Coordinates of C-alpha atoms in Angstrom, one line a residue:
X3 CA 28.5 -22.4 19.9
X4 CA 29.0 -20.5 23.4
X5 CA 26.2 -20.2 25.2
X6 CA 26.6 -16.8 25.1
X7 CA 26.8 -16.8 21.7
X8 CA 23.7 -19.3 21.4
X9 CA 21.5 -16.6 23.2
X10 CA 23.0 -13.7 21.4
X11 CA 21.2 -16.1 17.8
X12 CA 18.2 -16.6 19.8
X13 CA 17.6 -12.9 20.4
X14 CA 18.7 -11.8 16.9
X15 CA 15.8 -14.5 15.6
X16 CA 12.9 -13.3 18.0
X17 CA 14.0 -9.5 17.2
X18 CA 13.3 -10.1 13.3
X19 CA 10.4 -11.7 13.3
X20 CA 9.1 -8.9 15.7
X21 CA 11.2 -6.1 13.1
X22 CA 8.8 -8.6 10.0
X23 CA 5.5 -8.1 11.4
X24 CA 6.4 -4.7 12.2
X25 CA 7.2 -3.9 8.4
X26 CA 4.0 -5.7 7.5
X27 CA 1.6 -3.9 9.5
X28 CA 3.1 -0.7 8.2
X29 CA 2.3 -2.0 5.0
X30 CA -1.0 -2.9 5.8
X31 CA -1.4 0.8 7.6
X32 CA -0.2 2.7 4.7
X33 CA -2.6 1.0 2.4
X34 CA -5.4 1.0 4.7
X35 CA -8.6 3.5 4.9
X36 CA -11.2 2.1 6.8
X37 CA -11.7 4.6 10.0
X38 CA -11.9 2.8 13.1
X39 CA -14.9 0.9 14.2
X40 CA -16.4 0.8 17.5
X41 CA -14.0 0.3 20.5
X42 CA -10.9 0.9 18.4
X43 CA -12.4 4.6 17.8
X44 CA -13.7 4.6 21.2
X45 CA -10.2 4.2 22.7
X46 CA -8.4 6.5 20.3
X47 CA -10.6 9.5 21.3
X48 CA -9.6 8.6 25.0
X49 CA -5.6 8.9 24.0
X50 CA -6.6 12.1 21.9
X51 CA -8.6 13.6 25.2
X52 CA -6.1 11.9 27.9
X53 CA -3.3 13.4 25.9
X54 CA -5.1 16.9 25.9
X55 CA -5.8 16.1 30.2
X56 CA -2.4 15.6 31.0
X57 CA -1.1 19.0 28.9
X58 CA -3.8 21.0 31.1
X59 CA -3.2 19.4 34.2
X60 CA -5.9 18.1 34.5
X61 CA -5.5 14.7 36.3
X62 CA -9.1 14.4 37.7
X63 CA -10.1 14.0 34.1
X64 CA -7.6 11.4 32.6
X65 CA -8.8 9.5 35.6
X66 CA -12.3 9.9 35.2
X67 CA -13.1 9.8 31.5
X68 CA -14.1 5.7 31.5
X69 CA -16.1 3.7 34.2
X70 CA -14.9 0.3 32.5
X71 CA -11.4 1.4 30.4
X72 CA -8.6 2.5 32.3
X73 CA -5.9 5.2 30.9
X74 CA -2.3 3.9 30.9
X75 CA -2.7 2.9 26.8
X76 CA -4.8 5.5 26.0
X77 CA -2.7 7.6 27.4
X78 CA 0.7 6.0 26.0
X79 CA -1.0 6.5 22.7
X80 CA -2.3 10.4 23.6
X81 CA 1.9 11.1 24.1
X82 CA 2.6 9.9 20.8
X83 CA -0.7 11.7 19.2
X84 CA 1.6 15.0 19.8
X85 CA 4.2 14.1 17.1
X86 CA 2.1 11.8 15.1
X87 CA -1.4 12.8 14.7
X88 CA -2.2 10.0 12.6
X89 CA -4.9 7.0 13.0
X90 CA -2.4 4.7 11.5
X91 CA 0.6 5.8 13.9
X92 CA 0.4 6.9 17.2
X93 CA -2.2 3.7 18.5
X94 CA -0.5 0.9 16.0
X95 CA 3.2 2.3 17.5
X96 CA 2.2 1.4 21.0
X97 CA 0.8 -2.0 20.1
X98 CA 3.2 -2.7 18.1
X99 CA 5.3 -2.2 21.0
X100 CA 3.6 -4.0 23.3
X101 CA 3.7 -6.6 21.1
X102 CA 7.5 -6.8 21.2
X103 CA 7.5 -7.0 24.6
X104 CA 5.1 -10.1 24.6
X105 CA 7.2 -11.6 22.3
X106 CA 10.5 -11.0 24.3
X107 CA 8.6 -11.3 27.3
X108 CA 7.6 -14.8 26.5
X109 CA 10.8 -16.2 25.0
X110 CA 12.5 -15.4 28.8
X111 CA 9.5 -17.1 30.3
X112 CA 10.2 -20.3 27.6
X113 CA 13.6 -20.3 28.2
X114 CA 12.9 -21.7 31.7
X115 CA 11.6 -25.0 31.2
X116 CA 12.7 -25.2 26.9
X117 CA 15.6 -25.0 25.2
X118 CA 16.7 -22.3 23.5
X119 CA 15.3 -23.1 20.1
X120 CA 12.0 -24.2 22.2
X121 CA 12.4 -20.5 23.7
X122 CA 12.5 -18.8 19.7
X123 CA 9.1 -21.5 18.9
X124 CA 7.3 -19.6 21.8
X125 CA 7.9 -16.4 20.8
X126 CA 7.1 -17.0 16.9
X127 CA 4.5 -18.5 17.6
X128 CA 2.8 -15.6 20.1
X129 CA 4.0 -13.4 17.7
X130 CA 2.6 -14.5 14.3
X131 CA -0.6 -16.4 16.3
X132 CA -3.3 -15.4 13.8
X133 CA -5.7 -13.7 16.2
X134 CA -2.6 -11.2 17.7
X135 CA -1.9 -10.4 14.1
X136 CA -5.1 -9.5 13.8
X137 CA -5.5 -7.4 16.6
X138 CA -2.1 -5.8 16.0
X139 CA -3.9 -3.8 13.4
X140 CA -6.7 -2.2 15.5
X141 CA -5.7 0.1 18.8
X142 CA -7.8 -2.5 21.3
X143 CA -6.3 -3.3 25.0
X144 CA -5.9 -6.7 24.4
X145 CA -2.2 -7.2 23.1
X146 CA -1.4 -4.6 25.5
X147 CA -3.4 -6.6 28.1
X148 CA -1.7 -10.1 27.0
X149 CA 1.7 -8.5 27.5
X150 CA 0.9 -7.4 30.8
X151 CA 0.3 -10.6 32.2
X152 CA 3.2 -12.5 30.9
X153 CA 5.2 -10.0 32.0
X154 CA 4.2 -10.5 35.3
X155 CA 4.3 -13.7 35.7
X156 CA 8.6 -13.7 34.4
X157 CA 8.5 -11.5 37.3
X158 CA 6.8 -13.6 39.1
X159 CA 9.2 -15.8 39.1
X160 CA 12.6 -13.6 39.6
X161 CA 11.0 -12.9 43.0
X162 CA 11.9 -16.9 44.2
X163 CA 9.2 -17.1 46.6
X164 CA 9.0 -12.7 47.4
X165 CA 12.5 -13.3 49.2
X166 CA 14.2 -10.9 46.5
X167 CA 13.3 -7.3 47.8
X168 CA 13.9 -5.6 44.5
X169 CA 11.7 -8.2 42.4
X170 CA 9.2 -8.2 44.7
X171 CA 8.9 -4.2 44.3
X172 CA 8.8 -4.6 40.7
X173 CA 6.1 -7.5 40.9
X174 CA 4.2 -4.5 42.8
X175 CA 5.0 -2.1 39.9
X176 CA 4.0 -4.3 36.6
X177 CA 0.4 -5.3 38.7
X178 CA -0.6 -2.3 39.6
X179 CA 0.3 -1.3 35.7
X180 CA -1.0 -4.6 34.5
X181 CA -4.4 -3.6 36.6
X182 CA -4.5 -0.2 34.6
X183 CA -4.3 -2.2 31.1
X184 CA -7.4 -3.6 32.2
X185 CA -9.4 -4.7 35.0
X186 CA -9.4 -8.7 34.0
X187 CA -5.4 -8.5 34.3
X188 CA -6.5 -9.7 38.1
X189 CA -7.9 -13.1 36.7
X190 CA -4.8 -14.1 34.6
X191 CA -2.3 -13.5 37.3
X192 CA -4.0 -14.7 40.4
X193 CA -3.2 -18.3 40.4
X194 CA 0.2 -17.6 39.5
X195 CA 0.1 -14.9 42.5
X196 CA -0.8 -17.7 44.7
X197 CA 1.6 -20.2 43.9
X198 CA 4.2 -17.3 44.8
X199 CA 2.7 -16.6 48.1
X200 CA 2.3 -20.0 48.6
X201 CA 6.3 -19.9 48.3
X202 CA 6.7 -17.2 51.1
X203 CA 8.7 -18.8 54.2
X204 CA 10.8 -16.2 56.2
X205 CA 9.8 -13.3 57.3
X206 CA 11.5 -11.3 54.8
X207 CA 9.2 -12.6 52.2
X208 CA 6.6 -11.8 54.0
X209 CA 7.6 -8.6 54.6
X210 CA 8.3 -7.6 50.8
X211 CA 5.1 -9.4 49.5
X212 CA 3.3 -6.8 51.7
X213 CA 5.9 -4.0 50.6
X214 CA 4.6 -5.4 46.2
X215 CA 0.9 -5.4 47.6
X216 CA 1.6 -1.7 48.7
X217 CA 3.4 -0.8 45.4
X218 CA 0.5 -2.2 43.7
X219 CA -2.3 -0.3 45.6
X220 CA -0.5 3.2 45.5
X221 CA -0.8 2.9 41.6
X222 CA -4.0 1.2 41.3
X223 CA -6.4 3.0 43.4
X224 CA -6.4 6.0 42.3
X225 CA -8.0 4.9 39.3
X226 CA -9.8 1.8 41.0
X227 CA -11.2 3.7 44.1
X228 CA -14.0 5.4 42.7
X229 CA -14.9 2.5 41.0
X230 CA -14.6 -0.3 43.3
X231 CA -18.5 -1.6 43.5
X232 CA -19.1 -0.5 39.6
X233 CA -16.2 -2.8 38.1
X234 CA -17.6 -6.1 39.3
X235 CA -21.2 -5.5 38.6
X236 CA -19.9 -4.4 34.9
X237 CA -17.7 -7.6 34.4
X238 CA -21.3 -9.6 35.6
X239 CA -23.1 -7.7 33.0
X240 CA -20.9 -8.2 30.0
X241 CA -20.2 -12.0 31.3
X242 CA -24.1 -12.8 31.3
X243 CA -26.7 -10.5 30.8
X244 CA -25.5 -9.0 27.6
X245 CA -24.5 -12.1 26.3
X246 CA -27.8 -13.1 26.8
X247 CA -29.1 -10.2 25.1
X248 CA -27.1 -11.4 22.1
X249 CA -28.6 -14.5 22.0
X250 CA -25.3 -16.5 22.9
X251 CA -25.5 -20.2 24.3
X252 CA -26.1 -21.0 27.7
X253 CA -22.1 -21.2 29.7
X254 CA -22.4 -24.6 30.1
X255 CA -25.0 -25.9 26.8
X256 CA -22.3 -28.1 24.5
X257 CA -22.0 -25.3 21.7
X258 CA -20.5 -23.3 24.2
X259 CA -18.1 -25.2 25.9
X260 CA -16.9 -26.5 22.9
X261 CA -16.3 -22.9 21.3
X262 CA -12.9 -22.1 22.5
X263 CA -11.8 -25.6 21.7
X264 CA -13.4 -25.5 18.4
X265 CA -11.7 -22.1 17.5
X266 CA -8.0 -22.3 19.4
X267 CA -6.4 -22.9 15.6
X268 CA -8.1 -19.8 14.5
X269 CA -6.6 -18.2 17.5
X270 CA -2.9 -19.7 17.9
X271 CA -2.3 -21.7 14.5
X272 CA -2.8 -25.1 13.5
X273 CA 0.5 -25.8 14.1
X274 CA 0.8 -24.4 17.6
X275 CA -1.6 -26.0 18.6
X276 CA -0.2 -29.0 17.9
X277 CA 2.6 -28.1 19.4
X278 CA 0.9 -27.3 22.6
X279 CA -0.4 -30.5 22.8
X280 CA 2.9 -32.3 22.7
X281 CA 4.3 -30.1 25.3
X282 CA 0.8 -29.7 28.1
X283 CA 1.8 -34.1 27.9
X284 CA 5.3 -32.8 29.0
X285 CA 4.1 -30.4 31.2
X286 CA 1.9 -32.6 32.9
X287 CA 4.4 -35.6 33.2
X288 CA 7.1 -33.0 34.6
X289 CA 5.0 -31.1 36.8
X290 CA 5.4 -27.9 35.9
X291 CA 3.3 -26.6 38.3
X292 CA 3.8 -22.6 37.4
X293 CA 2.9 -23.3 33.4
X294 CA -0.6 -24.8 34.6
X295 CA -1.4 -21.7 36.5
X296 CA -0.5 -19.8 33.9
X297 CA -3.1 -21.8 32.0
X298 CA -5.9 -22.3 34.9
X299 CA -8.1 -18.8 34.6
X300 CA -9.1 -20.7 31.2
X301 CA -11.6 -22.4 33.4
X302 CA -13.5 -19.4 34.1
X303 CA -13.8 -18.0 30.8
X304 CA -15.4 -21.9 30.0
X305 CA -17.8 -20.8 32.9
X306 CA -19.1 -17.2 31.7
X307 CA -21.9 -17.3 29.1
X308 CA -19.8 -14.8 27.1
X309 CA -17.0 -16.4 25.4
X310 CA -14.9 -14.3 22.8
X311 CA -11.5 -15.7 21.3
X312 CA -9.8 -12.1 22.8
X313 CA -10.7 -12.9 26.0
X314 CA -8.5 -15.9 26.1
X315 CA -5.8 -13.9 24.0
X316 CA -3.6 -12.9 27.6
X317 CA -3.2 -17.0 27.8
X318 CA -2.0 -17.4 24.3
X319 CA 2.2 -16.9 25.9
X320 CA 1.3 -19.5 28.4
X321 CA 0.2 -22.0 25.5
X322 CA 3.4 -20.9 23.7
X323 CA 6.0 -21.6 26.8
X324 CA 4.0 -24.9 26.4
X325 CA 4.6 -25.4 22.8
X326 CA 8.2 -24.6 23.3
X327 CA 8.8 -27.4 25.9
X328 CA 7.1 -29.6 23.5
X329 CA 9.3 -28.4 20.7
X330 CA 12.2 -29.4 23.1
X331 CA 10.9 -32.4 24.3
X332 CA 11.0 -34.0 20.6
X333 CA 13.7 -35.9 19.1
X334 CA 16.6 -33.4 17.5
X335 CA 16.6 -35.1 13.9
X336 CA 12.8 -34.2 14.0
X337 CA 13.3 -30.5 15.4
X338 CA 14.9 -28.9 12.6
X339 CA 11.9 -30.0 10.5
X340 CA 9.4 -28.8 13.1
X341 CA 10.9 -25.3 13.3
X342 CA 10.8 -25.4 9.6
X343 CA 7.6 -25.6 9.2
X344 CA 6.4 -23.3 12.5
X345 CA 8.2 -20.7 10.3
X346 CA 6.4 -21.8 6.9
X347 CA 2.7 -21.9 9.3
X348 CA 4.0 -18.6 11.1
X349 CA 4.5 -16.6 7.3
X350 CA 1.0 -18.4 5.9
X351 CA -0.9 -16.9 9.2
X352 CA 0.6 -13.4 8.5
X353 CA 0.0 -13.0 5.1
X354 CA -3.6 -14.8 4.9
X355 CA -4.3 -12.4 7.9
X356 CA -3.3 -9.2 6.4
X357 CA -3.7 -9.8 2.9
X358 CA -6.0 -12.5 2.5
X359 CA -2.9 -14.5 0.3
X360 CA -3.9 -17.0 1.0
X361 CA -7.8 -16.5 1.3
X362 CA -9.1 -17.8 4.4
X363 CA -8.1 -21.1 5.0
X364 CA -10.2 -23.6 6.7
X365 CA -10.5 -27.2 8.0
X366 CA -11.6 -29.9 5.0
X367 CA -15.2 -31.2 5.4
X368 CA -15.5 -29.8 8.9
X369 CA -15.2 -26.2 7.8
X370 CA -13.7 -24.8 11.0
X371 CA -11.7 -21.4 10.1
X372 CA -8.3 -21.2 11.1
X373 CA -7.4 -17.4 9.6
X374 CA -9.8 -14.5 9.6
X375 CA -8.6 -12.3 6.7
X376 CA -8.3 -8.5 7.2
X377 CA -7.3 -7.2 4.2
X378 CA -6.4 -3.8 3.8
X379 CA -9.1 -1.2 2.0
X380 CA -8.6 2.0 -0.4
X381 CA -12.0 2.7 -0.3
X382 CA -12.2 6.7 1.2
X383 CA -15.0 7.0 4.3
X384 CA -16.2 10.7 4.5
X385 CA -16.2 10.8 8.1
X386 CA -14.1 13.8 7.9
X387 CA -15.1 16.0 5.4
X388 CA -18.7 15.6 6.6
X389 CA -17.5 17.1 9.7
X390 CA -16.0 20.0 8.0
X391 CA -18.9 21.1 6.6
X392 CA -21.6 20.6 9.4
X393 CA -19.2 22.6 11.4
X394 CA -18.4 25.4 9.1
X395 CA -22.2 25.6 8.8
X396 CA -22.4 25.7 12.1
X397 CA -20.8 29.2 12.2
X398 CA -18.8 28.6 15.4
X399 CA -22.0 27.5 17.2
X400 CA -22.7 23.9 18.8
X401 CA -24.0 21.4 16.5
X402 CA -26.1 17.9 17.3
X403 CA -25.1 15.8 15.0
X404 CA -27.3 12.3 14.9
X405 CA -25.8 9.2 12.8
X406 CA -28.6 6.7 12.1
X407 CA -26.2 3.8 10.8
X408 CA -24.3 1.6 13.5
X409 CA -22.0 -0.1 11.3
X410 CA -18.7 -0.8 12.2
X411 CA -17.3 1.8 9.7
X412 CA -19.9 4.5 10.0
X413 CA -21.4 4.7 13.5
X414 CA -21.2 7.4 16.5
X415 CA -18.2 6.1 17.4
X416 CA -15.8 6.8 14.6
X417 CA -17.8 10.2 13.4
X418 CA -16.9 11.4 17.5
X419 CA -13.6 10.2 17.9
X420 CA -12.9 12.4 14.3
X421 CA -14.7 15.5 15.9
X422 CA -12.6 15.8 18.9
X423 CA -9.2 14.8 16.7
X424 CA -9.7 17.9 14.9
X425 CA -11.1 19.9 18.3
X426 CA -15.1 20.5 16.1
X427 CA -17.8 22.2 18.5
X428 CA -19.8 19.2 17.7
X429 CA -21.9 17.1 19.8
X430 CA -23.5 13.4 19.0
X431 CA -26.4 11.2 19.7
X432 CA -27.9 8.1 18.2
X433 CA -30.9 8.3 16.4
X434 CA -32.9 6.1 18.4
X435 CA -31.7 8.1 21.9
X436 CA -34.1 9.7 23.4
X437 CA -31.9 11.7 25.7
X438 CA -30.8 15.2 24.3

């Protein structure tokens, strides 16, 4: 086979599976009726609102509505909320995206260092990892977010040190949109960002890494400005202090260095990880230097006090190139069995994930979890027709609406994100505010 014709396969391979979990979600959607919980509703009445700023005019409010959440998915999301006013359409479409362009994405980064079957093992496996899949279903920053950053750091590497001009602008383009994902985008890409600097030898480099640095503050500050000093007192917070309040582990106690460890099969698959184990031997005896600092902000998530598996989610390409160079690495008569069974691990992931077929499986004896089932729900929430009728009695006047629960699928956040879809002179508070 041509190697044309070998990358034309490779494509057509990583463009199903993305066109499978595509049609499974869907399915998963169309059955679905939970309303969204918590930050999934939170960030679908920003699209709804940001979609509603940007048909006004009214910039200074798409840019202001969030002190933590910035607007480019939201907002992505608001566009589509014009011709699809759905909960199961106009969020999932832009994830579902996003995800493809992970997927793709990483096979280009794999395809570096692996072969290209190594290149396809990357991208399943980022693809069909069971956390993603799970994630895919909810409209949360984080796919978007993990995306971002592997995106960056392909281009990253097309810049060959910042002495391409063109690269180097579009380095400046996907950072300062990678830094409106989500503010952490910064600590996935800086040692990467380094390494490239650390490149720059003519003056011409030097000269278009000030030209990307430029891109990147003309898009980012806008949004960044105003909340320059609040961002890094925020991340403190949620890295410590709240995590305290939760009753977490101390950062460094044993439980909670060993957590991410403990959980990275429920996160990438058991088979992935093996596979990444094989390959950070390779990576390490090679020197792939650019593949470790893909991997090194993994340290300071170790060192925060509040570790969550989605915080480590933007890595998961990196430990995918990785498993594809070990995938390369191996012997060929033992390949074509290996890729059989990451497609076999990749379908039982999906399907335990979205369906609970199988139920959630698990580690013998040690009972570590390695799917978290999410199976989809006919049961009808009211959210809605509540609404309706506190509104109608209403009579056109605003309403204080209080909602006691805080459960996931009846709290303050789903009941207001359905008021201001369907536009309802309602206002909310908890019961337990004391602010009206």
């Amino acid at each position: 086979m041509t190697p044309v014709r070998s990358r034309r396969w490779e494509w057509a391979v990583v463009g199903a599976v993305w066109f499978v979990l595509v049609g499974v979600t869907a399915m998963w959607l169309a059955i679905d009726r939970h309303p969204p919980e918590w930050d999934y509703a939170n960030h679908l009445e920003r699209a709804v609102l940001c979609w509603r700023g940007l048909v006004t005019g009214d910039v200074a409010a798409v840019l202001g509505r969030s002190s933590f959440y910035p607007p480019l998915v939201p907002c992505l999301a608001g566009l589509l909320f014009r011709v699809m006013p759905s909960d199961a359409a106009f969020g999932q479409i832009v994830i579902l995206a996003f995800l493809g362009l992970a997927m793709a994405a990483t096979y280009v980064l794999a395809r570096r260092w692996a072969s290209g079957g190594g290149a396809v093992v990357a991208a399943v496996l980022v693809g069909t990892a069971p956390l993603v899949v799970q994630l895919t279903l909810r409209f949360q920053l984080d796919v978007p977010l993990m995306a971002m950053v592997v995106v960056a750091l392909e281009t990253l590497l097309r810049t060959q040190g910042f002495k391409r001009a063109g690269w180097s602008l579009a380095v400046g383009i996907i950072v300062g949109l990678g830094l409106l994902t989500k503010p952490p985008f910064v600590i996935y890409v800086a040692p990467a960002i380094i390494l490239s600097v650390l490149a720059v030898r003519t003056r011409d480099a030097v000269w278009n890494t000030m030209a990307a640095t430029l891109v990147t503050l003309i898009i980012a500050v806008p949004w960044y400005g105003p909340r320059i000093l609040g961002i890094p007192m925020q991340v403190q917070s949620r890295s410590f202090k709240q995590a305290a309040e939760s009753g977490l582990p101390d950062a460094l106690s044993a439980a909670s260095l060993a957590y991410y460890p403990l959980n990275f099969a429920a996160q990438f698959g058991v088979v992935g990880v093996a596979m990444f184990m094989v390959g950070l031997v390779v990576v390490l005896g090679r020197g792939y230097w650019y593949v470790l600092a893909g991997l090194a902000p993994l340290v300071a998530f170790f060192l925060i006090q509040n570790k969550q598996l989605r915080y480590t989610l933007p890595l998961l390409p990196l430990a995918a190139v990785a498993a594809g160079i070990g995938f390369s690495a191996l012997p060929r008569s033992v390949r074509a069995f290996t890729g059989a069974l990451v497609a076999v691990a990749a379908a039982v992931q999906v399907s335990s994930t979205l369906f609970a077929v199988p139920p959630a499986l698990s580690v013998p004896l040690v009972g570590i979890r390695l799917t978290e089932p999410s199976p989809p729900s006919r049961a009808a929430w009211q959210q809605r027709p509540i609404l309706s009728l506190i509104a109608r009695d209403a009579s056109g006047r605003d309403a204080m609406v209080s909602v006691p629960p805080n459960s996931a699928w009846f709290s303050i956040a789903n009941f207001r994100y359905y008021a201001v879809r369907d536009d309802l002179p309602l206002r909310f508070m908890r019961a337990w505010d004391d602010d009206r």
